[in-house]
XYZ file of C-alpha atoms in Angstrom:
773
model
C -2.493 -107.944 -26.015
C 0.913 -107.660 -27.580
C 4.060 -106.356 -26.017
C 3.556 -102.678 -27.069
C 0.119 -102.543 -25.530
C 1.393 -103.978 -22.246
C 4.110 -101.317 -22.102
C 1.585 -98.559 -22.830
C -0.827 -99.554 -20.016
C 2.028 -100.024 -17.572
C 3.277 -96.495 -18.307
C -0.163 -94.957 -17.772
C -0.496 -96.758 -14.469
C 2.787 -95.372 -13.205
C 1.927 -91.803 -14.220
C -1.426 -92.021 -12.438
C 0.252 -93.230 -9.279
C 2.662 -90.272 -9.311
C -0.160 -87.770 -9.772
C -2.186 -89.264 -6.889
C 0.817 -89.225 -4.634
C 1.567 -85.547 -5.405
C -2.053 -84.571 -4.763
C -2.008 -86.285 -1.418
C 1.129 -84.434 -0.344
C -0.391 -81.084 -1.433
C -3.622 -81.741 0.453
C -1.744 -82.721 3.586
C 0.342 -79.533 3.355
C -2.786 -77.371 2.966
C -4.369 -78.951 5.993
C -1.351 -78.556 8.218
C -0.324 -74.995 7.167
C -3.052 -73.108 9.107
C -2.258 -75.170 12.117
C 1.437 -74.249 11.918
C 0.603 -70.541 11.420
C -1.721 -70.666 14.340
C 0.973 -72.273 16.385
C 3.485 -69.505 15.486
C 0.975 -66.735 16.115
C 0.172 -68.154 19.462
C 3.828 -68.291 20.533
C 4.514 -66.128 23.577
C 7.097 -63.342 23.082
C 9.683 -63.683 25.806
C 11.903 -60.675 24.916
C 11.975 -57.375 22.959
C 15.588 -56.824 21.863
C 16.559 -53.318 20.594
C 19.609 -53.077 18.343
C 21.296 -50.022 16.770
C 20.494 -47.254 19.256
C 23.218 -44.731 20.031
C 21.682 -41.658 21.708
C 18.178 -42.978 22.244
C 17.540 -45.194 25.249
C 16.110 -48.640 24.339
C 13.258 -48.001 26.773
C 12.110 -45.175 24.474
C 11.860 -47.695 21.628
C 9.962 -50.130 23.843
C 7.481 -47.397 24.730
C 6.334 -47.221 21.083
C 6.000 -51.021 20.722
C 2.447 -52.350 20.655
C 3.636 -55.865 21.529
C 5.198 -56.508 24.941
C 7.062 -59.416 26.563
C 4.514 -61.987 27.666
C 2.126 -61.193 24.812
C 1.293 -63.731 22.141
C 3.002 -62.947 18.865
C 0.590 -60.963 16.678
C 1.657 -59.761 13.159
C -0.895 -56.923 13.308
C 0.658 -55.540 16.490
C 4.081 -55.853 14.915
C 2.946 -53.726 11.967
C 1.484 -51.086 14.303
C 4.756 -50.984 16.246
C 6.682 -50.424 13.032
C 4.424 -47.512 12.068
C 4.718 -45.921 15.514
C 8.504 -45.984 15.413
C 8.648 -44.440 11.943
C 6.182 -41.725 12.956
C 8.449 -40.537 15.761
C 10.853 -39.070 13.203
C 13.749 -40.347 15.301
C 14.805 -43.098 12.919
C 15.921 -43.257 9.326
C 15.185 -47.003 9.124
C 13.397 -49.586 11.305
C 13.088 -53.372 10.843
C 11.397 -55.963 13.080
C 12.126 -59.715 12.919
C 11.606 -62.941 14.959
C 14.522 -64.762 16.491
C 13.090 -67.654 18.453
C 10.979 -66.302 21.253
C 12.418 -62.795 20.869
C 11.386 -59.874 18.664
C 14.435 -57.978 17.440
C 13.996 -54.245 16.684
C 16.788 -53.020 14.382
C 16.918 -49.185 14.133
C 19.056 -46.635 12.349
C 18.847 -43.309 14.178
C 18.395 -40.015 12.357
C 21.366 -37.737 13.046
C 21.234 -34.679 15.292
C 21.820 -31.279 13.689
C 24.967 -29.700 15.027
C 24.816 -26.423 13.075
C 22.693 -24.740 10.395
C 24.463 -22.463 7.935
C 23.540 -20.447 4.845
C 25.902 -19.812 1.973
C 25.461 -17.493 -0.981
C 22.833 -15.246 0.605
C 23.576 -11.553 0.200
C 20.179 -9.890 -0.121
C 18.663 -11.631 2.904
C 20.666 -11.995 6.105
C 21.059 -15.181 8.134
C 18.632 -14.039 10.832
C 15.817 -13.529 8.329
C 16.404 -16.962 6.768
C 16.796 -18.764 10.089
C 13.455 -17.398 11.260
C 11.784 -19.120 8.272
C 13.164 -22.659 8.715
C 11.724 -25.138 11.202
C 14.943 -27.049 11.864
C 17.280 -25.918 14.631
C 20.590 -27.073 16.129
C 20.199 -30.067 18.506
C 17.031 -31.092 16.638
C 16.664 -34.441 14.871
C 17.458 -34.242 11.161
C 14.827 -35.609 8.762
C 14.614 -35.348 5.007
C 10.964 -34.354 5.153
C 11.695 -31.329 7.346
C 14.604 -30.307 5.141
C 12.379 -30.399 2.054
C 9.813 -28.264 3.861
C 12.465 -25.727 4.872
C 13.784 -25.525 1.307
C 10.291 -24.619 0.141
C 9.964 -21.975 2.865
C 13.246 -20.385 1.824
C 12.149 -20.328 -1.791
C 8.891 -18.691 -0.722
C 10.650 -15.887 1.155
C 12.844 -15.187 -1.877
C 9.811 -15.135 -4.133
C 8.094 -12.694 -1.811
C 11.080 -10.413 -2.305
C 10.781 -10.779 -6.088
C 13.527 -13.356 -6.737
C 11.811 -16.173 -8.573
C 15.078 -17.456 -10.035
C 16.494 -18.300 -6.591
C 17.547 -21.900 -5.899
C 18.251 -23.611 -2.563
C 20.347 -26.803 -2.367
C 20.662 -28.456 1.089
C 24.008 -30.129 1.852
C 24.677 -32.503 4.765
C 28.143 -32.733 6.338
C 28.611 -35.902 8.406
C 30.210 -35.478 11.838
C 31.230 -37.977 14.563
C 28.646 -39.284 17.038
C 25.898 -39.288 14.408
C 25.810 -35.518 14.102
C 25.541 -33.421 10.937
C 26.007 -29.851 9.796
C 23.181 -28.694 7.540
C 24.201 -26.135 4.933
C 21.725 -24.437 2.608
C 23.579 -23.396 -0.533
C 21.658 -20.499 -2.083
C 21.807 -18.884 -5.469
C 19.679 -15.778 -5.064
C 19.607 -14.661 -8.670
C 18.385 -11.239 -9.718
C 15.042 -9.665 -8.936
C 12.303 -10.837 -11.232
C 10.814 -7.524 -12.226
C 7.813 -6.433 -14.245
C 8.903 -5.711 -17.807
C 5.464 -4.651 -19.005
C 1.875 -4.348 -17.788
C -0.690 -4.824 -20.520
C -4.460 -4.495 -20.538
C -6.806 -6.212 -22.970
C -10.454 -5.251 -23.389
C -10.275 -1.695 -22.040
C -11.830 0.897 -24.295
C -13.133 3.472 -21.796
C -9.911 3.969 -19.856
C -6.386 4.097 -21.178
C -3.626 1.705 -20.180
C -1.878 4.602 -18.462
C -4.912 5.386 -16.291
C -5.269 1.752 -15.269
C -1.557 1.427 -14.482
C -1.972 4.330 -12.066
C -4.889 2.506 -10.427
C -3.067 -0.722 -9.577
C -0.240 -1.145 -7.083
C 2.132 -3.132 -9.315
C 4.426 -0.950 -11.407
C 6.745 -1.580 -14.320
C 10.436 -1.934 -13.480
C 12.597 1.168 -13.834
C 16.015 2.135 -12.528
C 14.590 4.868 -10.288
C 12.293 2.426 -8.434
C 15.035 0.905 -6.306
C 13.381 2.036 -3.056
C 10.143 0.169 -3.744
C 9.271 -3.478 -4.331
C 6.105 -2.769 -6.299
C 8.004 -3.380 -9.549
C 8.708 -7.028 -8.673
C 6.280 -9.855 -9.265
C 4.156 -10.814 -6.267
C 1.088 -13.088 -6.710
C -0.590 -11.571 -3.635
C -0.111 -8.067 -4.997
C -1.552 -9.176 -8.321
C -4.682 -10.383 -6.533
C -4.917 -7.020 -4.788
C -4.579 -5.294 -8.173
C -7.654 -7.183 -9.390
C -9.576 -5.756 -6.445
C -8.259 -2.240 -7.116
C -9.408 -2.453 -10.724
C -12.829 -3.673 -9.626
C -13.204 -0.761 -7.181
C -12.086 1.742 -9.796
C -14.584 0.595 -12.411
C -17.410 0.357 -9.875
C -16.710 3.947 -8.845
C -17.010 4.975 -12.510
C -20.381 3.307 -13.077
C -19.310 0.023 -14.693
C -21.341 -2.310 -12.522
C -20.882 -5.329 -14.819
C -17.102 -5.013 -14.856
C -15.004 -8.082 -14.188
C -11.381 -9.088 -14.499
C -11.489 -12.092 -16.794
C -7.892 -13.066 -16.035
C -4.658 -11.702 -14.612
C -1.718 -13.644 -15.998
C 1.991 -13.209 -15.285
C 4.208 -14.823 -17.916
C 7.938 -15.251 -17.454
C 9.979 -13.842 -20.304
C 12.206 -16.110 -22.373
C 15.343 -14.868 -20.619
C 13.603 -15.604 -17.255
C 14.586 -12.169 -15.958
C 11.156 -10.505 -15.862
C 7.430 -11.054 -15.969
C 4.922 -9.628 -18.394
C 1.613 -9.060 -16.637
C -1.559 -9.075 -18.716
C -4.999 -8.150 -17.384
C -7.932 -9.198 -19.542
C -10.952 -7.031 -18.756
C -14.644 -7.040 -19.508
C -15.726 -3.439 -18.900
C -19.402 -3.712 -19.724
C -21.652 -0.650 -20.093
C -21.722 2.394 -17.844
C -24.769 2.737 -15.574
C -26.463 5.721 -13.993
C -28.382 5.823 -10.738
C -32.103 5.311 -11.181
C -34.568 5.490 -8.324
C -32.946 5.997 -4.905
C -34.979 5.457 -1.752
C -34.824 4.206 1.820
C -37.133 1.503 3.204
C -37.249 1.060 6.964
C -38.608 -1.805 9.047
C -37.637 -0.131 12.317
C -40.421 0.994 14.573
C -40.642 4.784 14.677
C -38.300 5.327 11.726
C -39.665 6.296 8.340
C -37.494 5.728 5.286
C -38.408 9.104 3.785
C -36.862 11.018 6.689
C -33.494 9.389 5.929
C -33.621 10.156 2.208
C -31.448 13.226 2.690
C -28.535 10.978 3.685
C -28.315 9.391 0.221
C -25.004 10.541 -1.234
C -26.060 10.418 -4.915
C -28.889 11.788 -7.027
C -30.954 10.033 -9.655
C -29.262 10.384 -13.017
C -25.723 10.562 -11.592
C -23.135 8.077 -12.766
C -23.312 4.975 -10.615
C -20.610 4.950 -7.925
C -20.228 2.057 -5.500
C -18.330 4.350 -3.115
C -21.380 6.557 -2.787
C -23.502 3.511 -1.973
C -21.054 2.597 0.807
C -20.984 6.200 1.992
C -24.781 6.218 2.218
C -24.812 2.987 4.245
C -22.283 4.499 6.633
C -24.259 7.743 6.981
C -27.545 5.922 7.680
C -25.880 3.618 10.207
C -24.258 6.508 12.067
C -27.450 8.584 12.019
C -29.500 5.734 13.459
C -26.787 5.035 16.017
C -27.037 8.613 17.254
C -30.793 8.070 17.656
C -30.211 5.022 19.844
C -30.513 2.241 17.272
C -27.282 0.334 17.908
C -28.336 -2.873 16.170
C -29.287 -2.065 12.616
C -28.564 -3.820 9.368
C -28.534 -1.542 6.289
C -28.440 -3.454 3.030
C -28.696 -2.007 -0.471
C -31.119 -3.826 -2.758
C -29.931 -3.253 -6.309
C -32.233 -3.555 -9.308
C -30.306 -3.350 -12.567
C -32.019 -2.365 -15.807
C -29.653 -3.443 -18.588
C -31.819 -1.896 -21.266
C -32.075 1.578 -19.730
C -28.586 1.237 -18.168
C -29.848 2.366 -14.783
C -29.496 0.944 -11.297
C -32.244 1.450 -8.740
C -30.997 1.265 -5.156
C -33.246 0.726 -2.171
C -31.517 0.928 1.211
C -33.373 -1.580 3.361
C -33.091 -1.019 7.102
C -33.761 -3.928 9.424
C -33.057 -4.606 13.042
C -29.762 -6.456 13.152
C -28.743 -9.264 15.488
C -27.721 -8.170 18.970
C -24.044 -9.014 18.812
C -21.320 -7.207 20.746
C -17.604 -7.022 20.142
C -15.991 -9.173 22.812
C -12.375 -8.636 21.836
C -10.212 -7.106 19.087
C -7.116 -9.153 18.250
C -4.292 -7.633 16.203
C -1.557 -9.640 14.467
C 1.205 -9.052 11.945
C 2.340 -5.674 13.302
C 5.945 -6.328 14.184
C 6.852 -2.638 14.296
C 3.664 -0.611 14.495
C 2.237 -0.354 18.013
C -1.183 -1.834 18.732
C -2.530 1.544 19.823
C -1.754 3.052 16.402
C -4.005 0.414 14.825
C -6.700 0.485 17.512
C -7.239 4.228 17.275
C -8.290 3.845 13.636
C -11.157 1.547 14.666
C -14.602 3.085 14.484
C -15.787 0.492 17.037
C -14.235 -0.594 20.324
C -14.548 -3.637 22.548
C -18.018 -3.730 24.060
C -19.674 -1.864 21.174
C -22.429 -3.314 19.040
C -20.960 -5.211 16.109
C -21.354 -3.280 12.850
C -20.050 -4.507 9.492
C -20.245 -1.034 7.901
C -17.975 0.380 10.585
C -15.567 -2.511 10.089
C -15.359 -1.728 6.382
C -14.663 1.902 7.235
C -11.997 0.789 9.715
C -10.271 -1.297 7.071
C -10.196 1.706 4.725
C -8.772 3.950 7.464
C -5.986 1.447 8.165
C -5.108 1.201 4.473
C -5.085 4.991 4.174
C -2.326 5.173 6.795
C 0.137 3.867 4.215
C 1.865 1.711 6.839
C 0.535 -1.645 5.608
C 0.616 -3.444 2.275
C -2.286 -5.685 3.326
C -5.117 -5.346 5.854
C -7.489 -8.253 6.597
C -10.359 -7.944 9.101
C -12.506 -10.933 10.042
C -14.837 -11.819 12.873
C -15.304 -15.170 14.609
C -17.793 -16.391 17.246
C -16.972 -15.351 20.793
C -17.519 -16.992 24.151
C -21.311 -16.617 23.849
C -23.910 -16.404 21.092
C -24.108 -12.620 21.393
C -20.349 -12.105 21.339
C -17.910 -11.889 18.433
C -14.140 -11.566 18.199
C -12.720 -9.181 15.599
C -9.352 -10.273 14.207
C -7.085 -7.865 12.350
C -4.106 -9.146 10.391
C -1.773 -6.640 8.754
C 1.371 -6.873 6.678
C 3.726 -3.969 7.224
C 5.578 -2.153 4.474
C 8.446 0.300 4.372
C 7.557 3.781 5.629
C 10.969 5.420 5.323
C 11.675 7.671 2.360
C 14.890 9.149 1.049
C 14.219 11.775 -1.614
C 16.955 13.187 -3.785
C 15.798 15.861 -6.180
C 17.477 17.626 -9.049
C 16.038 20.005 -11.573
C 15.968 23.288 -13.356
C 13.398 26.028 -13.514
C 13.423 29.171 -15.584
C 12.345 30.992 -12.417
C 14.453 29.331 -9.701
C 17.433 28.173 -11.776
C 19.318 24.963 -11.089
C 18.124 23.270 -7.915
C 18.788 20.181 -5.824
C 17.019 18.965 -2.727
C 17.496 16.093 -0.312
C 14.779 14.963 2.087
C 14.710 12.216 4.693
C 11.292 11.201 5.961
C 9.892 8.537 8.286
C 6.075 8.330 8.255
C 5.826 5.803 11.106
C 8.499 6.885 13.559
C 9.243 4.163 16.142
C 5.990 2.484 15.129
C 3.961 5.294 16.719
C 2.540 6.684 13.480
C 4.491 9.924 13.868
C 5.831 11.755 10.814
C 9.355 13.216 10.857
C 10.869 15.006 7.857
C 14.194 16.755 7.337
C 14.887 18.449 4.013
C 17.294 20.850 2.406
C 17.026 22.740 -0.880
C 19.903 24.338 -2.712
C 19.038 26.467 -5.739
C 20.603 29.288 -7.652
C 18.235 31.767 -6.032
C 17.205 29.990 -2.829
C 18.688 27.938 0.000
C 16.418 26.318 2.536
C 16.522 23.863 5.463
C 13.310 22.490 7.020
C 12.536 20.223 9.956
C 8.946 19.118 10.561
C 7.310 16.704 12.985
C 3.670 15.572 13.165
C 1.870 13.616 15.872
C -1.339 12.347 14.173
C -3.228 11.737 17.441
C -2.215 14.494 19.804
C -3.297 13.795 23.414
C -5.066 10.660 22.128
C -7.480 12.774 20.101
C -8.070 12.806 16.354
C -5.952 15.927 15.989
C -2.756 16.022 13.935
C -0.376 18.346 15.775
C 3.177 19.226 14.882
C 5.888 21.821 14.522
C 8.111 23.204 11.783
C 11.530 24.833 12.003
C 12.995 26.506 8.936
C 15.899 28.620 7.699
C 15.654 30.245 4.255
C 17.692 32.606 2.162
C 16.151 33.913 -1.073
C 17.747 36.097 -3.723
C 15.262 38.621 -5.169
C 17.960 40.701 -6.864
C 16.607 40.222 -10.367
C 13.028 40.970 -9.368
C 13.235 43.508 -6.570
C 16.958 44.280 -5.937
C 17.293 42.700 -2.460
C 17.940 39.441 -0.609
C 15.788 38.059 2.193
C 16.859 35.852 5.083
C 14.175 34.126 7.131
C 14.427 32.080 10.337
C 11.399 30.814 12.168
C 9.222 28.087 13.569
C 5.588 27.109 13.472
C 3.098 25.109 15.496
C 0.056 23.529 13.850
C -2.942 21.335 14.583
C -5.389 19.923 12.055
C -8.535 17.826 12.239
C -11.426 16.680 10.048
C -14.507 18.774 10.629
C -16.373 16.422 8.295
C -15.327 13.573 6.015
C -14.366 16.085 3.282
C -13.656 19.296 5.215
C -10.407 19.769 7.123
C -9.413 22.629 9.407
C -5.790 23.421 10.251
C -4.732 26.078 12.758
C -1.155 27.396 12.750
C 0.982 29.659 14.866
C 4.023 31.060 13.102
C 6.930 33.180 14.311
C 9.557 34.461 11.856
C 12.513 36.792 11.959
C 13.089 38.327 8.518
C 15.984 40.387 7.275
C 15.985 42.454 4.093
C 19.560 43.284 3.175
C 22.124 43.303 0.373
C 20.024 45.998 -1.281
C 21.472 47.216 -4.535
C 22.494 50.854 -4.735
C 20.075 51.553 -7.584
C 17.126 49.858 -5.861
C 13.722 51.447 -5.497
C 13.123 53.779 -2.566
C 10.343 51.396 -1.520
C 12.887 48.604 -1.056
C 15.448 50.826 0.653
C 12.824 51.979 3.150
C 12.258 48.415 4.272
C 15.902 47.489 4.875
C 16.527 45.864 8.233
C 15.148 43.117 10.458
C 11.564 42.621 11.559
C 9.570 39.880 13.314
C 6.154 38.415 12.629
C 3.982 36.520 15.094
C 0.796 35.288 13.440
C -2.074 32.829 13.728
C -3.425 31.227 10.554
C -6.559 29.167 9.977
C -6.889 27.054 6.832
C -10.059 25.335 5.641
C -9.900 22.846 2.781
C -12.838 20.983 1.234
C -11.765 18.071 -0.993
C -14.042 16.334 -3.499
C -11.257 15.376 -5.947
C -10.778 11.844 -7.210
C -6.993 12.095 -6.739
C -4.734 14.319 -4.678
C -1.870 14.192 -7.185
C -3.371 13.990 -10.693
C -7.081 14.797 -10.355
C -9.377 14.140 -13.293
C -12.771 14.730 -11.697
C -14.236 16.652 -8.776
C -13.566 19.970 -7.088
C -11.818 21.535 -4.114
C -12.376 24.713 -2.095
C -9.986 26.522 0.225
C -10.004 29.499 2.555
C -7.123 30.889 4.600
C -7.058 33.759 7.112
C -3.752 34.949 8.615
C -3.705 37.425 11.509
C -0.352 38.904 12.619
C 0.124 41.079 15.695
C 0.399 38.663 18.627
C 3.790 40.126 19.481
C 6.403 40.911 16.874
C 6.768 44.093 14.870
C 4.288 43.301 12.069
C 0.528 43.636 12.274
C -1.678 42.669 9.355
C -4.702 40.619 8.261
C -4.479 38.465 5.134
C -7.349 36.531 3.550
C -7.166 34.139 0.595
C -9.784 31.961 -1.094
C -9.382 29.396 -3.869
C -11.303 26.826 -5.912
C -10.496 24.179 -8.531
C -12.746 22.038 -10.692
C -11.843 19.063 -12.909
C -14.043 17.195 -15.380
C -13.406 14.533 -18.050
C -14.181 15.691 -21.598
C -14.923 13.553 -24.650
C -14.573 10.343 -22.640
C -11.611 10.103 -20.303
C -8.729 11.151 -22.561
C -9.358 14.919 -22.313
C -9.383 16.553 -18.890
C -10.786 20.045 -18.473
C -9.994 22.167 -15.459
C -10.774 25.646 -14.198
C -9.444 27.251 -11.073
C -8.960 30.542 -9.382
C -7.921 32.330 -6.232
C -8.003 35.786 -4.711
C -6.376 37.510 -1.763
C -6.405 40.676 0.311
C -3.726 42.011 2.657
C -4.546 44.826 5.085
C -2.188 46.453 7.643
C -3.544 46.826 11.180
C -1.551 49.972 11.933
C -0.583 53.089 10.055
C 2.560 51.587 8.518
C 2.721 50.185 5.020
C 2.841 46.434 4.519
C 6.149 44.631 4.213
C 7.254 43.732 0.705
C 7.909 40.138 1.828
C 4.246 39.733 2.845
C 2.722 41.106 -0.343
C 1.303 39.290 -3.343
C 3.201 38.714 -6.590
C 1.970 37.112 -9.797
C 3.759 35.497 -12.722
C 5.654 32.356 -13.521
C 3.599 29.189 -13.034
C 0.760 31.188 -11.410
C 0.268 33.449 -14.432
C 1.959 31.864 -17.390
C 3.241 34.292 -20.008
C 4.690 36.656 -17.373
C 7.876 36.487 -15.331
C 7.681 35.822 -11.589
C 6.662 39.192 -10.161
C 6.145 40.443 -13.698
C 2.610 41.671 -12.968
C 1.672 44.236 -10.342
C 2.928 47.475 -8.802
C 6.361 48.474 -10.108
C 8.855 51.311 -9.688
C 9.076 52.756 -13.192
C 12.516 54.270 -12.529
C 14.340 51.242 -11.089
C 12.076 48.610 -12.662
C 11.740 46.833 -9.293
C 8.580 44.816 -8.574
C 7.225 45.834 -5.176
C 4.101 43.673 -4.884
C 0.489 44.468 -4.071
C -2.038 44.040 -1.301
C -4.817 42.594 -3.467
C -4.882 40.063 -6.260
C -6.946 37.605 -8.205
C -6.077 34.993 -10.763
C -7.846 32.334 -12.785
C -6.908 29.580 -15.181
C -8.651 27.291 -17.661
C -6.892 24.315 -19.235
C -7.635 21.260 -21.344
C -5.172 18.388 -21.205
C -5.154 15.840 -23.997
C -3.084 12.940 -25.384
C -0.747 13.563 -28.299
C -1.320 10.205 -29.995
C 2.045 8.824 -28.881
C 2.366 5.417 -27.174
C 0.942 5.729 -23.684
C 4.048 4.308 -22.038
C 5.837 7.526 -23.087
C 3.443 9.473 -20.809
C 3.592 12.607 -22.984
C 0.541 14.882 -22.946
C -0.372 18.233 -24.396
C -2.411 21.122 -23.046
C -3.966 24.394 -24.140
C -4.570 27.013 -21.482
C -5.523 30.547 -20.731
C -4.559 32.440 -17.568
C -5.806 35.766 -16.273
C -5.287 37.902 -13.194
C -4.076 41.113 -11.658
C -2.228 42.496 -8.619
C -2.646 45.991 -7.242
C -2.859 48.081 -4.089
C 0.612 49.404 -3.311
C 0.483 51.480 -0.118
C 3.945 53.051 -0.498
C 4.127 56.903 -0.379
C 6.700 57.232 -3.159
C 6.450 58.678 -6.669
C 7.011 56.836 -9.924
C 5.014 53.804 -8.764
C 2.832 52.194 -11.440
C -0.173 50.557 -9.797
C -2.919 49.413 -12.128
C -5.632 46.851 -11.361
C -6.328 46.228 -15.044
C -6.850 42.684 -16.238
C -3.930 40.706 -17.634
C -4.644 37.659 -19.767
C -2.541 35.095 -21.623
C -3.049 32.046 -23.819
C -0.653 29.271 -24.586
C 0.154 25.642 -25.105
C 2.115 23.194 -22.976
C 3.684 19.777 -23.105
C 4.217 17.530 -20.080
C 6.319 14.379 -19.952
C 6.507 11.898 -17.115
C 10.140 11.095 -17.886
C 12.239 8.456 -16.094
C 14.073 11.273 -14.307
C 10.935 13.063 -13.222
C 8.182 15.316 -14.583
C 9.061 17.735 -17.368
C 6.861 20.699 -18.298
C 7.287 23.170 -21.169
C 4.948 26.169 -21.578
C 4.719 28.615 -24.444
C 2.448 31.579 -23.701
C 1.671 35.006 -25.154
C -0.013 37.871 -23.301
C -3.379 38.906 -24.707
C -3.844 41.800 -22.294
C -1.056 43.562 -20.396
C 0.436 46.875 -19.304
C 3.539 48.385 -20.887
C 5.612 48.007 -17.713
C 4.786 44.298 -17.211
C 7.557 41.732 -17.675
C 6.575 38.944 -20.053
C 8.007 35.475 -20.567
C 7.211 33.441 -23.680
C 9.039 30.214 -22.760
C 9.159 28.478 -19.398
C 10.723 25.119 -18.680
C 11.126 22.937 -15.613
C 12.123 19.409 -14.791
C 13.020 17.487 -11.681
C 12.924 14.143 -10.002
C 12.510 12.517 -6.607
C 13.538 8.952 -5.829
């Protein structure tokens, strides 16, 4: 072996020795490490030392520690102690460390809130915002709670339609670890509804559907309502309103595919788009009742079915039938019944067979009725709308009817009714949650009429006075030919009964110089009470006392008018009956209404007469839903109860809007010498009209109409000569245009008489407009 080989082997030997030595050290370390850890873990903790507390007593910190003096040191217990201290929310930072036999707890306390302030809020006051946040003065400040309060403030602004609002919390440090918390708010403008669009509707126009939903497009005259601001909850309610509307029109397969609100590019408004799937229209097929109750045959309840086979399907009539059957069986002693409609849909024949299955329902009683959300409306106002009371048998149909009655009050924007199990298996608790809405109204009207001239009116109304459901209205009207002040009050549940009682006080001055050469002043009051005889039929009884004066008679007036100069009083009782089957009270498109009124004067006062009036109206869609046909008519008879003639102020006059093509008072008995209209004791009138679209964009809300009116007034009982009194028929035909303008409804009529008398006063053009906001 030469020298190089000896060097090589020597080097390898040294390297091997180093490796073996290192391995031995590593193995020794591995063997001893668990022993050392075990030794540290087993060390007894002699002291818990708390550092950093200012307001909080160290004993409070010790109370949350899982490891105590005298315990063996355990890392798991140390971790649990750390979590407990953080979960208290009292500390911004916590650290735990070993120092010999002691465990040191280092804490940084969260500050205490000294004051909470809001800056930049103008639309919502401090009280409203403070009620939304969870933090309060003298409460521990935490970032998590602040973030939660910021979100709550943003939510309340969004509920008021301000989606552009921002909230930035600022903390001002104070001595003694206190802070002032300031929420800097930029409210931004209201995020309105720029447009409401519908996709997929072919049977009903966009305008008809916009009238169905609660959300409205923004306009300057809508400043007293929040329905023109975006609200996700309201949008969900609109989906339900659309579903109800289509189901009432026979579209049983209807569904709202989507309801999307998209923010415009300028972020000022939303554009709401409803995508609809209307489906086909169904008719009722076979309608029958099947009963499983002992002693009750389904056939004997068939007369309670609200619809007939072949009628357009209407979900409301199905619900009405369920209610009628339930109430009828309840009157016969069956308190626990379950009426369910079994629907068989024939998509080929487009018919729906409905079988109302009657079973004995579970014996469950209402244990309690809980009401929440009514901050202003009294509980009793809500409870009296319930068709069931505590202790009654639970009935889902009556609950649905109750929910509808509460919504019909107009006091609440949302009504939710649910039931939960009670204290026993046969008990249930009914929970009602409502969301109140504004019930005050300020109306300011302005307009012009070719019959009344320029007019303005101001009305202040509260429909839920002091939360009692009472209705108070004060109004004044100032027109070229009339001045009027009215005060009315209505108690909807007089003496805790379903009777709407109230009173009216009024002062009126009317100028009839152009028509009959005199002025009339009227002061009086009235008492009234109304109630529902049936679901559709309402009866209202009235007592009325007036003091009338006929004065300022022109020198060339008719002898009939001059004979009635002076003051007279009228004390009368009136009974009104009104049957309503219309689909809308304001703009009906389908259904009919009937009315009858009888007025008897002579209960004191100087006037004694009997007046009867009857009326009827009928509306029907033509050629789909775009054309609306209507016919209507009325008739009246006035008879004195003594030998005197009737007063001119109590007689009937026709013309103007009631007989288009003639002036107000242009038809009827007339003094041929003075040309004064003196009115008649009998009349009738009728009208037929077809309304139709003009092909303009629907958002313009401009419609046309063709009409024909007819009628007559006669029966003057005045013993003077030169009186023309002819009961001959008068008839007119004409066209009209209506516009739902931003400042109110506008109506223009052009009419020509087809049949008239020579002494009648005609009017080719009539025009009116006005607004209320």
